[in-house]
Coordinates of C-alpha atoms in Angstrom, one line a residue:
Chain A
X858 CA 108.2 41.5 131.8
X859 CA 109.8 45.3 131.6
X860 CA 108.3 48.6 132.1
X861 CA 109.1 51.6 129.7
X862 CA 110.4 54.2 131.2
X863 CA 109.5 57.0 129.1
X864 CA 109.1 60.8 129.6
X865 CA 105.3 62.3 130.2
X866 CA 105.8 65.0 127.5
X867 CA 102.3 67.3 127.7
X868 CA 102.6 69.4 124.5
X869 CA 99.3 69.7 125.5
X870 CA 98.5 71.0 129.6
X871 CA 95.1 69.5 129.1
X872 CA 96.3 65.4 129.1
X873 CA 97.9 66.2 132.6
X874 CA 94.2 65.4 133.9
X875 CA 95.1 61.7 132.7
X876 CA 98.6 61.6 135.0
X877 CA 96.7 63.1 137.9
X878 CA 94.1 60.4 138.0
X879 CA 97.3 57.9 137.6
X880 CA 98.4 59.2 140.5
X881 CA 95.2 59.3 143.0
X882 CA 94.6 55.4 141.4
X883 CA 92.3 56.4 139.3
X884 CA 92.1 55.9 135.5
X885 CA 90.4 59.1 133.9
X886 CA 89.5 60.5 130.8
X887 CA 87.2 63.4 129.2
X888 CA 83.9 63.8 129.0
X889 CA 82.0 67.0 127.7
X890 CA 81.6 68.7 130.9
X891 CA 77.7 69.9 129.4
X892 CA 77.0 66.3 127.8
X893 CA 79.0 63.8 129.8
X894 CA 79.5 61.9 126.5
X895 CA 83.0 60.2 126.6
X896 CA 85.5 62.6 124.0
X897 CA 88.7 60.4 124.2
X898 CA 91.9 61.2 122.9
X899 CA 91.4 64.8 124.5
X900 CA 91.3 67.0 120.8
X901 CA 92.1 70.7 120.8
X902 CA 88.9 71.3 119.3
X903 CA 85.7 68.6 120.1
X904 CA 84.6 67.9 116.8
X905 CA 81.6 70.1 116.0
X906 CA 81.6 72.1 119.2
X907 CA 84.3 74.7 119.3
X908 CA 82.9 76.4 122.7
X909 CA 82.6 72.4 124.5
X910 CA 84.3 72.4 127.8
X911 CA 86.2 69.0 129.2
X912 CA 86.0 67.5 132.4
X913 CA 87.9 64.6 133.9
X914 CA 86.1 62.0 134.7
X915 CA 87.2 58.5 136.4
X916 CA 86.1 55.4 134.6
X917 CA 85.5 51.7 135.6
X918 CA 88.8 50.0 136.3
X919 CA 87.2 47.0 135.1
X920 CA 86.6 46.2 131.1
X921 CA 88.8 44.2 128.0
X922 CA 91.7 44.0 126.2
X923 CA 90.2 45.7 122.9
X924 CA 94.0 44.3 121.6
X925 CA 97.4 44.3 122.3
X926 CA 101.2 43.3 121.7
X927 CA 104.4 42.4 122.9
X928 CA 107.1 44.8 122.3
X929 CA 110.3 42.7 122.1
X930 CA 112.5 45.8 120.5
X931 CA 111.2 48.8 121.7
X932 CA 110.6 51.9 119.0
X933 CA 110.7 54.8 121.3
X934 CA 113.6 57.2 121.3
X935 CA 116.7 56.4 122.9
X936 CA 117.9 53.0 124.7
X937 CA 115.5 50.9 126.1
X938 CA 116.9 47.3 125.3
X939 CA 116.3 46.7 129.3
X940 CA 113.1 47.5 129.5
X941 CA 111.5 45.0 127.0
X942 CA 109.7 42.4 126.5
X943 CA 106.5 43.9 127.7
X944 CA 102.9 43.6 126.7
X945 CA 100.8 46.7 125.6
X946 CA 96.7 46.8 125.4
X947 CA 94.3 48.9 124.4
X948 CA 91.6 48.4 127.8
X949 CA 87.9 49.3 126.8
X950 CA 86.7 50.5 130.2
X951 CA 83.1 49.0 131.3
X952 CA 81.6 52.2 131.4
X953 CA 82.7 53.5 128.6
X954 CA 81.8 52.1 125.5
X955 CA 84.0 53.0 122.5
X956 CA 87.1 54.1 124.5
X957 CA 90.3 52.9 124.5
X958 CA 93.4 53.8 126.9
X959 CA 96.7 52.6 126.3
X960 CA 98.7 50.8 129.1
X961 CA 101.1 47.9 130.0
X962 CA 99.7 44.1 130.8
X963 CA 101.2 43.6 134.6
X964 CA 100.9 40.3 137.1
X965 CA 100.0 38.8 134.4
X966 CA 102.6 35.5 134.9
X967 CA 101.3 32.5 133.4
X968 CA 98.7 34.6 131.6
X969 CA 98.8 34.7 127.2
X970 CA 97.6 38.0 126.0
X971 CA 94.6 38.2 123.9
X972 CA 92.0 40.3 122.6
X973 CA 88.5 40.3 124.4
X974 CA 90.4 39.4 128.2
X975 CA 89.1 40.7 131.2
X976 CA 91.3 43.3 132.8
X977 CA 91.6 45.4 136.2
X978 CA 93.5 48.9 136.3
X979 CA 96.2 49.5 138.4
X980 CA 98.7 52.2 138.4
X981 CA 102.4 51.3 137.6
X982 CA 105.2 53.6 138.8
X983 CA 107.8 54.5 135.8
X984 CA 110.6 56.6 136.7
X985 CA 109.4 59.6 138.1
X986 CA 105.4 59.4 136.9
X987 CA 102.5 56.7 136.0
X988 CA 101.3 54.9 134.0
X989 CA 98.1 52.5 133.4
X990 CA 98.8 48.8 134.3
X991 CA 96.2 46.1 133.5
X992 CA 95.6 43.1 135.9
X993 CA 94.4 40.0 134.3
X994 CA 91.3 38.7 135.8
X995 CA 88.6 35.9 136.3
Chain B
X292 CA 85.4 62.0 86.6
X293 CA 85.8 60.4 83.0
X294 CA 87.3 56.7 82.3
X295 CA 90.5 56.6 80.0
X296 CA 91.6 60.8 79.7
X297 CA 94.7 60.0 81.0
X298 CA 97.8 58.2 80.7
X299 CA 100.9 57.5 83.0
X300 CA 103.2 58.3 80.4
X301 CA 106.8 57.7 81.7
X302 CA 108.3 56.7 84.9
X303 CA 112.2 56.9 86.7
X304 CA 113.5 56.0 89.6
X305 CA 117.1 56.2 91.5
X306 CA 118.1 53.1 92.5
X307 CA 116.7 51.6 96.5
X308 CA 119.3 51.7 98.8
X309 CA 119.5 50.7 102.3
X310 CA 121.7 54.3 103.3
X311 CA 122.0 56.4 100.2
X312 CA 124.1 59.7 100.1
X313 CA 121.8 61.6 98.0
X314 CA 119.3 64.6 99.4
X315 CA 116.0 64.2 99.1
X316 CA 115.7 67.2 96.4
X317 CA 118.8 65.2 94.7
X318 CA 116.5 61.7 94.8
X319 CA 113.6 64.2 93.7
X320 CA 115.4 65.2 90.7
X321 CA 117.0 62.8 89.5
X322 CA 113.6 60.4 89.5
X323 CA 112.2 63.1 87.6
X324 CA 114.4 63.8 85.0
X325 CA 114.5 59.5 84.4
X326 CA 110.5 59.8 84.0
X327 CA 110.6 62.8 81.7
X328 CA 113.2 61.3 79.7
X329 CA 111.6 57.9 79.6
X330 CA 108.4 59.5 78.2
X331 CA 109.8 61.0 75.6
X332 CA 110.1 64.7 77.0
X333 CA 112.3 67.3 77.7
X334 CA 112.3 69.2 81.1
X335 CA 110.7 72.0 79.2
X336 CA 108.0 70.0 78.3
X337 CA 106.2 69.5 82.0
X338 CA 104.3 73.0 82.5
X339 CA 102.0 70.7 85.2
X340 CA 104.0 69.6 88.5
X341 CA 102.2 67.5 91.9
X342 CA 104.2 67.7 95.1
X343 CA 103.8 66.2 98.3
X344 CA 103.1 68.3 101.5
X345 CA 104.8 65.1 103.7
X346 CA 108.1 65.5 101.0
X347 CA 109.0 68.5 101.9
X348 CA 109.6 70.4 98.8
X349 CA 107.3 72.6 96.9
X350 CA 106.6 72.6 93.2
X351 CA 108.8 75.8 92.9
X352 CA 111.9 74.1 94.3
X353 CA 111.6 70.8 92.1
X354 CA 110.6 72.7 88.9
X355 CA 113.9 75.1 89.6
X356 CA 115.9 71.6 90.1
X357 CA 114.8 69.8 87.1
X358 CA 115.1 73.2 84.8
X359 CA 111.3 72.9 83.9
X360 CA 109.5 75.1 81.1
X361 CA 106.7 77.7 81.9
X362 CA 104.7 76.2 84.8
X363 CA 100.9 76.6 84.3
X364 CA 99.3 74.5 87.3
X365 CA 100.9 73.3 90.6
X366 CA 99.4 71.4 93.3
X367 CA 100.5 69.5 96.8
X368 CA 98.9 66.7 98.1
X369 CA 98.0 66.4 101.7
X370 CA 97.0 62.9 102.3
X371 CA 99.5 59.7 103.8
X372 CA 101.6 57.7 102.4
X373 CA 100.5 55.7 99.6
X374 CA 96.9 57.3 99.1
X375 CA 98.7 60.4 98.2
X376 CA 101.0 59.1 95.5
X377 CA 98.3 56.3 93.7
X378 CA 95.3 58.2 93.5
X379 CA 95.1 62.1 95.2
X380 CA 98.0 62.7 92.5
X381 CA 96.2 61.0 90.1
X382 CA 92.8 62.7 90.7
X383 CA 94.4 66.2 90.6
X384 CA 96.8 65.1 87.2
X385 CA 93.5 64.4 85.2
X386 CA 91.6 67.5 86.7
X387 CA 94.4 69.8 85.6
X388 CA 94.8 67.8 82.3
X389 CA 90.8 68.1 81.4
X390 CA 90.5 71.4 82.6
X391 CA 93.4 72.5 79.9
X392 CA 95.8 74.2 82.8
X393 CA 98.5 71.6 82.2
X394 CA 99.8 69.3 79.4
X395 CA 102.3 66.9 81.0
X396 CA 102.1 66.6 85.1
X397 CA 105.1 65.7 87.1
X398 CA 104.4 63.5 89.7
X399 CA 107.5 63.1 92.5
X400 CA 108.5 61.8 95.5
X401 CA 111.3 60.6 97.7
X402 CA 112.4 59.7 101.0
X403 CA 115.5 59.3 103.4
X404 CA 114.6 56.8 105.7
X405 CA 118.3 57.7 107.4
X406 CA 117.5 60.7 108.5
X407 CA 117.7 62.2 111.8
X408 CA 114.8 61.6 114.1
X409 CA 114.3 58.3 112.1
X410 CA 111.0 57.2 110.1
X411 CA 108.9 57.6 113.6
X412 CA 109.4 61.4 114.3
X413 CA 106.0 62.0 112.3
X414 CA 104.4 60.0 114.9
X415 CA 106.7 61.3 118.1
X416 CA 105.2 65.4 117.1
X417 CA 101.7 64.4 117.6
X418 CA 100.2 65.3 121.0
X419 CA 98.3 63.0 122.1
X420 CA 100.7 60.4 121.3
X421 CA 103.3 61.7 122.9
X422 CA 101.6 62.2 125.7
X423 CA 99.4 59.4 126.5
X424 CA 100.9 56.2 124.3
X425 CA 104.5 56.8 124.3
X426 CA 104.8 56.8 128.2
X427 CA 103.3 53.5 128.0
X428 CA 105.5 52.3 125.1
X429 CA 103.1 52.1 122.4
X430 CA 104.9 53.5 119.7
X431 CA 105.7 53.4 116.1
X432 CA 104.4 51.7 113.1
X433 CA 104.9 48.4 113.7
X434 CA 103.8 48.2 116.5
X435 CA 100.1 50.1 115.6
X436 CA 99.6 47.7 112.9
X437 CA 101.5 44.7 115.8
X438 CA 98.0 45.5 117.5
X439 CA 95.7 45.9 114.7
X440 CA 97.2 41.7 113.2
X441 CA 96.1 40.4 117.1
X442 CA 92.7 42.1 116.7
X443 CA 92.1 41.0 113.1
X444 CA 93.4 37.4 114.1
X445 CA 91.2 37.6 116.7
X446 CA 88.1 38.2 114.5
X447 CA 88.9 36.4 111.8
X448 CA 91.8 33.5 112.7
X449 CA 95.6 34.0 110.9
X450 CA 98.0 30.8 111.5
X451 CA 102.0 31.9 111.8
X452 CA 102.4 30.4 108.1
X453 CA 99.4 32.0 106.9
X454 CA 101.2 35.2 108.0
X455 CA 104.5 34.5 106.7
X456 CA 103.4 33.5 103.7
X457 CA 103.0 37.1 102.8
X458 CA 106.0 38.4 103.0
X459 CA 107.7 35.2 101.2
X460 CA 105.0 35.7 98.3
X461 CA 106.3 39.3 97.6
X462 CA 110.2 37.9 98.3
X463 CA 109.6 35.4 95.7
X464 CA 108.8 38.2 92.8
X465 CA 111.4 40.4 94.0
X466 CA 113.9 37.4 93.9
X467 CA 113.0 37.8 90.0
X468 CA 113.4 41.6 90.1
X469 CA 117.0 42.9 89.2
X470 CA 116.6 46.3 90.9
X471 CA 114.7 45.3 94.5
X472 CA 116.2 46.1 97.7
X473 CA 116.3 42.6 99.1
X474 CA 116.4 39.6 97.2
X475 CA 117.8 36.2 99.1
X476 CA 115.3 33.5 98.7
X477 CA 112.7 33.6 102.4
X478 CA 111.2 30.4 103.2
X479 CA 109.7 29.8 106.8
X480 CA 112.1 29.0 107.9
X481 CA 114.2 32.2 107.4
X482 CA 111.2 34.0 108.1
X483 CA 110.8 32.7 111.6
X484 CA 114.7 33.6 111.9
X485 CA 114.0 37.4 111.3
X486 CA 113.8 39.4 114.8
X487 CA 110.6 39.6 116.3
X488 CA 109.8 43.9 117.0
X489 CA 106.1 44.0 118.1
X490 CA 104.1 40.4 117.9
X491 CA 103.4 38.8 116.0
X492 CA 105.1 41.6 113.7
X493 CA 108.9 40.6 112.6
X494 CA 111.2 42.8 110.6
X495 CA 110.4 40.5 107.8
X496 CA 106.1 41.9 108.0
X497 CA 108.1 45.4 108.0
X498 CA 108.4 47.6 105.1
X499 CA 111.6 48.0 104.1
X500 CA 114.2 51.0 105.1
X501 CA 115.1 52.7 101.8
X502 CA 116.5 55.8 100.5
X503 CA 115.3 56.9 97.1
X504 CA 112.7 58.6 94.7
X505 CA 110.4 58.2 91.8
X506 CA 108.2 60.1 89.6
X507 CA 105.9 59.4 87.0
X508 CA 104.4 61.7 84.2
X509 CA 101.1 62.2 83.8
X510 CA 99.4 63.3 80.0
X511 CA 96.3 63.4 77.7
X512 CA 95.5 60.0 76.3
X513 CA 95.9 61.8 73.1
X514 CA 99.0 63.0 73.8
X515 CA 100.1 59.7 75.1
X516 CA 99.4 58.1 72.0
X517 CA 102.4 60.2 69.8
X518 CA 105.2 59.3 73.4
X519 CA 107.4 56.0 73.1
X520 CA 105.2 53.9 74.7
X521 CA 102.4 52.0 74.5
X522 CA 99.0 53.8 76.3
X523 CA 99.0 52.4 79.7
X524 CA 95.8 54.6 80.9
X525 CA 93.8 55.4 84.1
X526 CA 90.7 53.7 83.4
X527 CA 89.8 53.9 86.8
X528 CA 90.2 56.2 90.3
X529 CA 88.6 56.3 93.8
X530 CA 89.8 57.7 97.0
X531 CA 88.4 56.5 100.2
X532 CA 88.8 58.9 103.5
X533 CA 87.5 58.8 107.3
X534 CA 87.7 61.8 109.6
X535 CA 90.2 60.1 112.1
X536 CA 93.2 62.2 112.6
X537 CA 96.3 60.7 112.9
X538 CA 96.9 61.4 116.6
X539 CA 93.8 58.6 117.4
X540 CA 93.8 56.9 114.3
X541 CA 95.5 53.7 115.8
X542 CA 94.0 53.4 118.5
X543 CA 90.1 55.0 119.1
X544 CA 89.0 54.3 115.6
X545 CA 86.0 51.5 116.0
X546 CA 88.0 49.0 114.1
X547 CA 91.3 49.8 114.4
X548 CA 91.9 48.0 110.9
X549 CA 89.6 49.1 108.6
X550 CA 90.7 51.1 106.1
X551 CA 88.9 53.0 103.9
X552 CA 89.6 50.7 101.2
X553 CA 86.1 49.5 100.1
X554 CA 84.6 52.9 99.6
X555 CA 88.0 53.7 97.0
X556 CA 87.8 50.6 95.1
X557 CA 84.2 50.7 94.4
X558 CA 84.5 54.3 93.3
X559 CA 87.3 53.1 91.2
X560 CA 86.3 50.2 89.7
X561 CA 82.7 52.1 89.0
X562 CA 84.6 54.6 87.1
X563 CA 86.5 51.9 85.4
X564 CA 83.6 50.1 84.3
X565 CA 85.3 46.5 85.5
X566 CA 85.5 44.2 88.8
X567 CA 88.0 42.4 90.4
X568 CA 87.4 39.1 88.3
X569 CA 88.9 41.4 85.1
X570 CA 92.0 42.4 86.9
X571 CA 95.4 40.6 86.1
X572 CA 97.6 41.9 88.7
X573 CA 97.5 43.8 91.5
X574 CA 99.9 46.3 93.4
X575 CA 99.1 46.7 97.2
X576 CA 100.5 49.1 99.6
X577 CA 102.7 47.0 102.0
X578 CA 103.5 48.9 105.2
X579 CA 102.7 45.8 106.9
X580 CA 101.5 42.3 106.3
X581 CA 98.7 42.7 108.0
X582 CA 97.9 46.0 106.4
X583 CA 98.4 44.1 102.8
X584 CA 96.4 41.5 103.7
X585 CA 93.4 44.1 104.8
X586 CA 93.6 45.9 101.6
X587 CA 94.0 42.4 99.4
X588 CA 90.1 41.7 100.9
X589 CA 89.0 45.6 100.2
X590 CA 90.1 45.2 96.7
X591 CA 88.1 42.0 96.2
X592 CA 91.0 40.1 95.3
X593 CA 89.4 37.4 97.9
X594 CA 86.7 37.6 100.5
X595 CA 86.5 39.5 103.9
X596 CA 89.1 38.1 106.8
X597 CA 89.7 35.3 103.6
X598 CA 93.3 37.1 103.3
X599 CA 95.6 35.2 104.8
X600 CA 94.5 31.7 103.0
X601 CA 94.5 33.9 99.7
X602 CA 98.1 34.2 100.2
X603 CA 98.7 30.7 101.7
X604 CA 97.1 29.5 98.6
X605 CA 100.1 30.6 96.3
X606 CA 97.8 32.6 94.6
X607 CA 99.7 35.9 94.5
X608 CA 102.8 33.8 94.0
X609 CA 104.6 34.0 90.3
X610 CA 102.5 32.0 88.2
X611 CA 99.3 32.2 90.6
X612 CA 95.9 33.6 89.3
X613 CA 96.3 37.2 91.0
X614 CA 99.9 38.2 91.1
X615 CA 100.8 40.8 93.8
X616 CA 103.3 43.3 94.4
X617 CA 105.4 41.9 91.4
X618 CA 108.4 43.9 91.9
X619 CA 108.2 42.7 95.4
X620 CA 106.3 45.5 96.9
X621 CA 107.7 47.7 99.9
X622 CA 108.7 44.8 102.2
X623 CA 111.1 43.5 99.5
X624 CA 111.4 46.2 96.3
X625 CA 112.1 49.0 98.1
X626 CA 109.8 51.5 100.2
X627 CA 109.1 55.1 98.2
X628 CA 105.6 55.0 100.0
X629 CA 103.2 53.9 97.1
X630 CA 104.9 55.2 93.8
X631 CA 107.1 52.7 93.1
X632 CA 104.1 50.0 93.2
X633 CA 103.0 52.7 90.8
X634 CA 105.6 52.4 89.0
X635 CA 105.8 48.8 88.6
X636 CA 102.0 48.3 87.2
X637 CA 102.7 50.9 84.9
X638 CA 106.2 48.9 83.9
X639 CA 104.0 45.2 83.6
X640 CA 101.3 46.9 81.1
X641 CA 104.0 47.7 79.2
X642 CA 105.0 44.2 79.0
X643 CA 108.6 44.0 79.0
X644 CA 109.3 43.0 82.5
X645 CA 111.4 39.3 81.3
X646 CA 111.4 36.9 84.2
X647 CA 108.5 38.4 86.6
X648 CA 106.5 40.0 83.5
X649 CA 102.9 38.9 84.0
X650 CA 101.9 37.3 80.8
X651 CA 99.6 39.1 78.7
X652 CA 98.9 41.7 81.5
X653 CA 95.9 44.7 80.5
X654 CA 94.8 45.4 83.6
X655 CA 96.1 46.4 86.8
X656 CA 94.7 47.7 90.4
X657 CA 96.9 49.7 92.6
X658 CA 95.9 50.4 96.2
X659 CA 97.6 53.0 98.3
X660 CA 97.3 53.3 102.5
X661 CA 97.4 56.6 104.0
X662 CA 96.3 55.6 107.6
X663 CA 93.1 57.4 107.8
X664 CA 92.8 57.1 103.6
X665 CA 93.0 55.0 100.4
X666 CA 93.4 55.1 96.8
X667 CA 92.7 52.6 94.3
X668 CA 93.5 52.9 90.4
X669 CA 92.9 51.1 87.9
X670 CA 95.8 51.3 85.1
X671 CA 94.7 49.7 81.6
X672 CA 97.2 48.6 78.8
X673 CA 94.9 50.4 75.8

């Protein structure tokens, strides 16, 4: 299985919270700092609360595969024929209820995607930055 | 709002092309002037006009390019794809119609699928997208609704010939339909042929690539009933929305496939006064087979996660008991997101559709998918 190799492009400065926990081995996302409740994508405004302050916060590496697929012709701009086949899910953290981070399936030889599988995080260097890699398990 | 005020009273289209080397005001005009022609009217004659914020053109620009009269009401829709062009246009046709600030509504759209930046550079400007999903290769269309087929499969079981038999049910009108985009016969065995992108997603699943436009015209009933055709009215309109921006739509919502295509339906088939069991054809937004399928079970066609035997059955088929996407939808007609299924019901009440016409067809349902919203409408031969 490939890797995509795509450039991090932060429009936003506030998602570089997520490649800085890629980078320490830690999968983070937001939480309202006052609340703690889970607010995941990062929005520009949390719904309701214009003044609510987010926090980074690292989550279970352990949970599911909420879904996934296998990219066989990738859709991303520009050339990245060598890169595929490789298998995207959607992990559900443990801890976090409701959430869903986007990442590749690695080490996972042998191993048939599906929905509902149990899945450990571990980073996955592309090019010159991180991204989430799930480890199947049990 | 009121059953039966309204009537689609002429439609056009430019032909569906793979690569076309018209403009998108050039598509936008000449789909216009074919509706206003077909109804009956002159260019003067549309004082109403109904663009489309994802288009590109304002009502200014396409009422200047078609040489319209006085223009008394205007209006842009905001929502997606097909919810947009099936139902917010309708919604806004009749309440500019009732109200007495328009006589004859113009309706439009068209896309260039060729153009730079390709159909995904809607998807590539939002944030969070681009900056979580893409680095991790989860990006575009197919494969968002690639993810969303595993998960419903998941929950509900879908064989590989229960899939394919999807797309060959809406091959199999459009083999029967002159002006669709792609007509060679697609058995399963051609459909396994047809390149994998996301799984279990191949191009054949896919809407199609198409360059073109369509309009339709929207008038009073009573007015409709002096134009060249028979009444084909909207008996029937419900829009369906959930708050989920685009940017997490495909990804945090709690199902990820779950339209909002209950909640329109039974707002449209309470203001049409009917249920599914009266309809005799269907029109269903096709993005995807999996997003087809979805919508077939929202519009009560057949029961929940019952979709894929629906269509294994034969019964959207020609000659089944609920004919679908008779013009071969968007994965085989041609893809002008939602209007040209519009189109096409309008074109069976009518009844003079020879080889794929639906015999004696009165009623017809026609479900749009804008992501995060729905339509449904419910056209009636009078």
């Amino acid at each position: 299985m490939g890797i995509p190799v795509y450039p991090v492009h932060l429009e936003d400065p506030l998602l570089q919270g997520f490649y800085d926990g890629l980078a320490a081995g830690e999968l983070r996302i937001t939480a309202d700092a006052e609340t703690g409740e889970w607010i995941w994508y990062p929005p520009e405004v949390v719904p309701g609360k214009p003044d609510a302050v987010l926090e980074w916060r690292a989550v279970s590496p352990e949970g599911r595969a909420y879904t996934y697929t296998t990219i066989v012709r990738s859709l991303l701009p520009g050339d990245h024929k060598a890169e595929v086949p490789f298998t995207c899910v959607l992990f559900e953290p443990d801890d976090a209820p409701g959430v869903r981070v986007p990442g590749i399936l690695i080490e996972d030889e042998g191993v048939a995607p599906a929905c509902g599988m149990r899945l450990r995080f571990k980073p996955v260097e592309a090019g010159d930055h991180w991204i989430a890699g799930f480890v199947p398990i049990d | 709002m009121k059953p039966n005020r309204i009537a689609i009273t002429g439609v056009g289209e430019t032909p569906f092309l793979r690569k076309g080397d018209q403009t998108v005001m050039q598509m936008l005009t000449r789909a216009s002037l074919a509706a206003i022609a077909d109804a009956g009217l002159t260019p003067a004659d549309i004082d109403g006009y109904i663009a489309n914020k994802y288009v590109g053109h304002g009502s200014d620009e396409i009422a200047h390019a078609i040489g319209g009269g006085e223009k008394r009401f205007c209006a842009a829709v905001d929502s997606a794809g097909g919810t947009a062009t099936c139902g917010q246009a309708i919604e806004l046709a009749q309440l500019a119609i009732e109200a007495g600030l328009a006589r004859h509504v113009l309706v439009s759209y068209a896309i260039w699928s060729n153009k730079p930046g390709g159909v995904y550079a809607v998807h590539a400007r939002e944030p969070q997208k681009a900056g979580i999903e893409m680095p991790a290769g989860f990006f575009g269309q197919p494969t968002y609704f690639a993810s969303m087929a595993n998960r419903y499969a998941h929950e509900f079981g879908m064989t590989e010939e229960e899939q394919a038999s999807v797309p060959m049910t809406y091959r199999a009108w459009a083999e029967i339909t002159p002006s669709a985009q792609r007509r060679d016969p697609m058995d399963l065995e051609a459909y396994r042929k047809s390149p994998m992108i996301s799984t279990p997603l191949r191009v054949a699943d896919c809407c199609l690539t198409t360059d073109g436009g369509c309009a339709y015209i929207v008038s009073a009933v009573e007015e409709a009933r002096d134009m060249p055709h028979p009444v084909i009215a909207v008996q029937g309109v419900g829009l369906g929305y959930n708050n989920y921006p685009q940017g997490v739509l495909f990804t945090q919502k709690p199902s990820t496939f779950e339209f909002p295509g209950r909640e329109s339906a039974a707002r449209a088939y309470a203001m049409a006064g009917c249920d599914p069991k009266d309809l005799d054809l269907a029109q269903i937004y096709d993005g995807f087979t999996i997003s087809a399928l979805v919508q077939t079970e929202m519009l009560g066609l057949c029961e929940r996660g019952e979709g894929p035997r629906f269509y294994a059955a034969g019964h959207a088929r020609p000659g089944g008991r609920m004919p679908v996407n008779t013009s071969g939808g968007h994965m085989s007609g041609g893809y002008v997101p939602g209007i040209n299924l519009m189109i096409e019901g309008v074109r069976q009440l009518r009844g003079r559709e020879g080889a794929r016409q639906v015999p004696n067809a009165r009623l017809c349902a026609v479900a749009g998918l804008g992501g995060n919203s729905h339509s449904t409408t419910i056209l009636a031969r009078s």
